[in-house]
Amino acid sequence: NPPRGVFITGPRGAGKTRWLQTRILEQLAAEPGRLCGVVLAEDGHTRMEQFAHEVPGVAVRRVLLPCPCCPARAFLPDTVRQLARETGATCIFVEAPTTAAAGLLREFDRELAWPRQVVLCLDAKWENLRHRPDLPPFLTAILEQADTIVPPTTSAGTAPGYNAAPRPGAASDLILS
């Protein structure tokens, strides 16, 4: 069985990394010895790298996004395959900027077709924006694919968030949201 894919996206400061760290710690506590893989499609240094250094059972890889409109150039499927092969991880988390997330999801589905879940963490601005009819195309695309939406007050992991409308073919049993 292929590992599960969980895409985490949202604006900067919306709590993506905190949500991800909380879920990883929950999984590692529930299944000692379990391995989790994380692919970062974010620029610059992130707290996730330090977390992975401090927490056994977490392997991190990066993909370079030369351009958000050209997700194939990031080689995400190859990175995910390599991470799964090297670690035997049962779950691969992908933290991606929202502007590139829909394209990366298309590449993941086209190349791998593994079960996956999309988690969208919102800040207060995006929570208000998502109810408007004139959304930017990248936000519309990711909202249509989101399995779980984490509101601003819960992004840090204090509450689980809520499920978005079911997406046809969505694997609802991947990660408890």
PDB file of N, CA, C and O in Angstrom, residues 5 8 28 32 58 74 86 93 96 153:
ATOM      1  N   GLY A   5      -1.081  10.609   1.546  1.00  0.00           N
ATOM      2  CA  GLY A   5      -0.604  11.957   1.291  1.00  0.00           C
ATOM      3  C   GLY A   5      -1.526  12.960   1.958  1.00  0.00           C
ATOM      4  O   GLY A   5      -2.739  12.871   1.802  1.00  0.00           O
ATOM      5  N   ILE A   8      -1.022  20.223   3.302  1.00  0.00           N
ATOM      6  CA  ILE A   8      -1.386  21.298   4.223  1.00  0.00           C
ATOM      7  C   ILE A   8      -1.026  22.601   3.527  1.00  0.00           C
ATOM      8  O   ILE A   8       0.109  22.784   3.075  1.00  0.00           O
ATOM      9  N   LEU A  28       2.702   9.697  16.062  1.00  0.00           N
ATOM     10  CA  LEU A  28       3.861   9.022  16.640  1.00  0.00           C
ATOM     11  C   LEU A  28       3.538   8.457  18.019  1.00  0.00           C
ATOM     12  O   LEU A  28       4.035   7.385  18.388  1.00  0.00           O
ATOM     13  N   PRO A  32       4.050   4.028  18.232  1.00  0.00           N
ATOM     14  CA  PRO A  32       5.505   4.174  18.417  1.00  0.00           C
ATOM     15  C   PRO A  32       6.266   3.404  17.335  1.00  0.00           C
ATOM     16  O   PRO A  32       5.869   2.322  16.924  1.00  0.00           O
ATOM     17  N   VAL A  58      10.639  11.503  12.112  1.00  0.00           N
ATOM     18  CA  VAL A  58      10.196  12.487  11.128  1.00  0.00           C
ATOM     19  C   VAL A  58      11.340  12.753  10.156  1.00  0.00           C
ATOM     20  O   VAL A  58      12.433  13.122  10.571  1.00  0.00           O
ATOM     21  N   ALA A  74       8.809  21.248  -9.978  1.00  0.00           N
ATOM     22  CA  ALA A  74       9.209  21.014  -8.587  1.00  0.00           C
ATOM     23  C   ALA A  74       9.542  19.550  -8.340  1.00  0.00           C
ATOM     24  O   ALA A  74      10.134  19.214  -7.325  1.00  0.00           O
ATOM     25  N   GLU A  86      12.875   5.591   0.992  1.00  0.00           N
ATOM     26  CA  GLU A  86      13.981   5.688   1.946  1.00  0.00           C
ATOM     27  C   GLU A  86      13.543   5.482   3.395  1.00  0.00           C
ATOM     28  O   GLU A  86      14.320   4.994   4.200  1.00  0.00           O
ATOM     29  N   PHE A  93       3.385  14.022   4.543  1.00  0.00           N
ATOM     30  CA  PHE A  93       2.752  15.337   4.620  1.00  0.00           C
ATOM     31  C   PHE A  93       3.456  16.258   3.639  1.00  0.00           C
ATOM     32  O   PHE A  93       4.679  16.227   3.519  1.00  0.00           O
ATOM     33  N   ALA A  96       2.595  23.184   1.501  1.00  0.00           N
ATOM     34  CA  ALA A  96       2.779  23.929   0.261  1.00  0.00           C
ATOM     35  C   ALA A  96       2.100  25.285   0.319  1.00  0.00           C
ATOM     36  O   ALA A  96       1.044  25.424   0.937  1.00  0.00           O
ATOM     37  N   THR A 153      -9.067  30.342  14.657  1.00  0.00           N
ATOM     38  CA  THR A 153      -8.942  30.125  16.098  1.00  0.00           C
ATOM     39  C   THR A 153      -8.505  28.717  16.449  1.00  0.00           C
ATOM     40  O   THR A 153      -8.132  28.454  17.573  1.00  0.00           O
TER      41      THR A 153
END
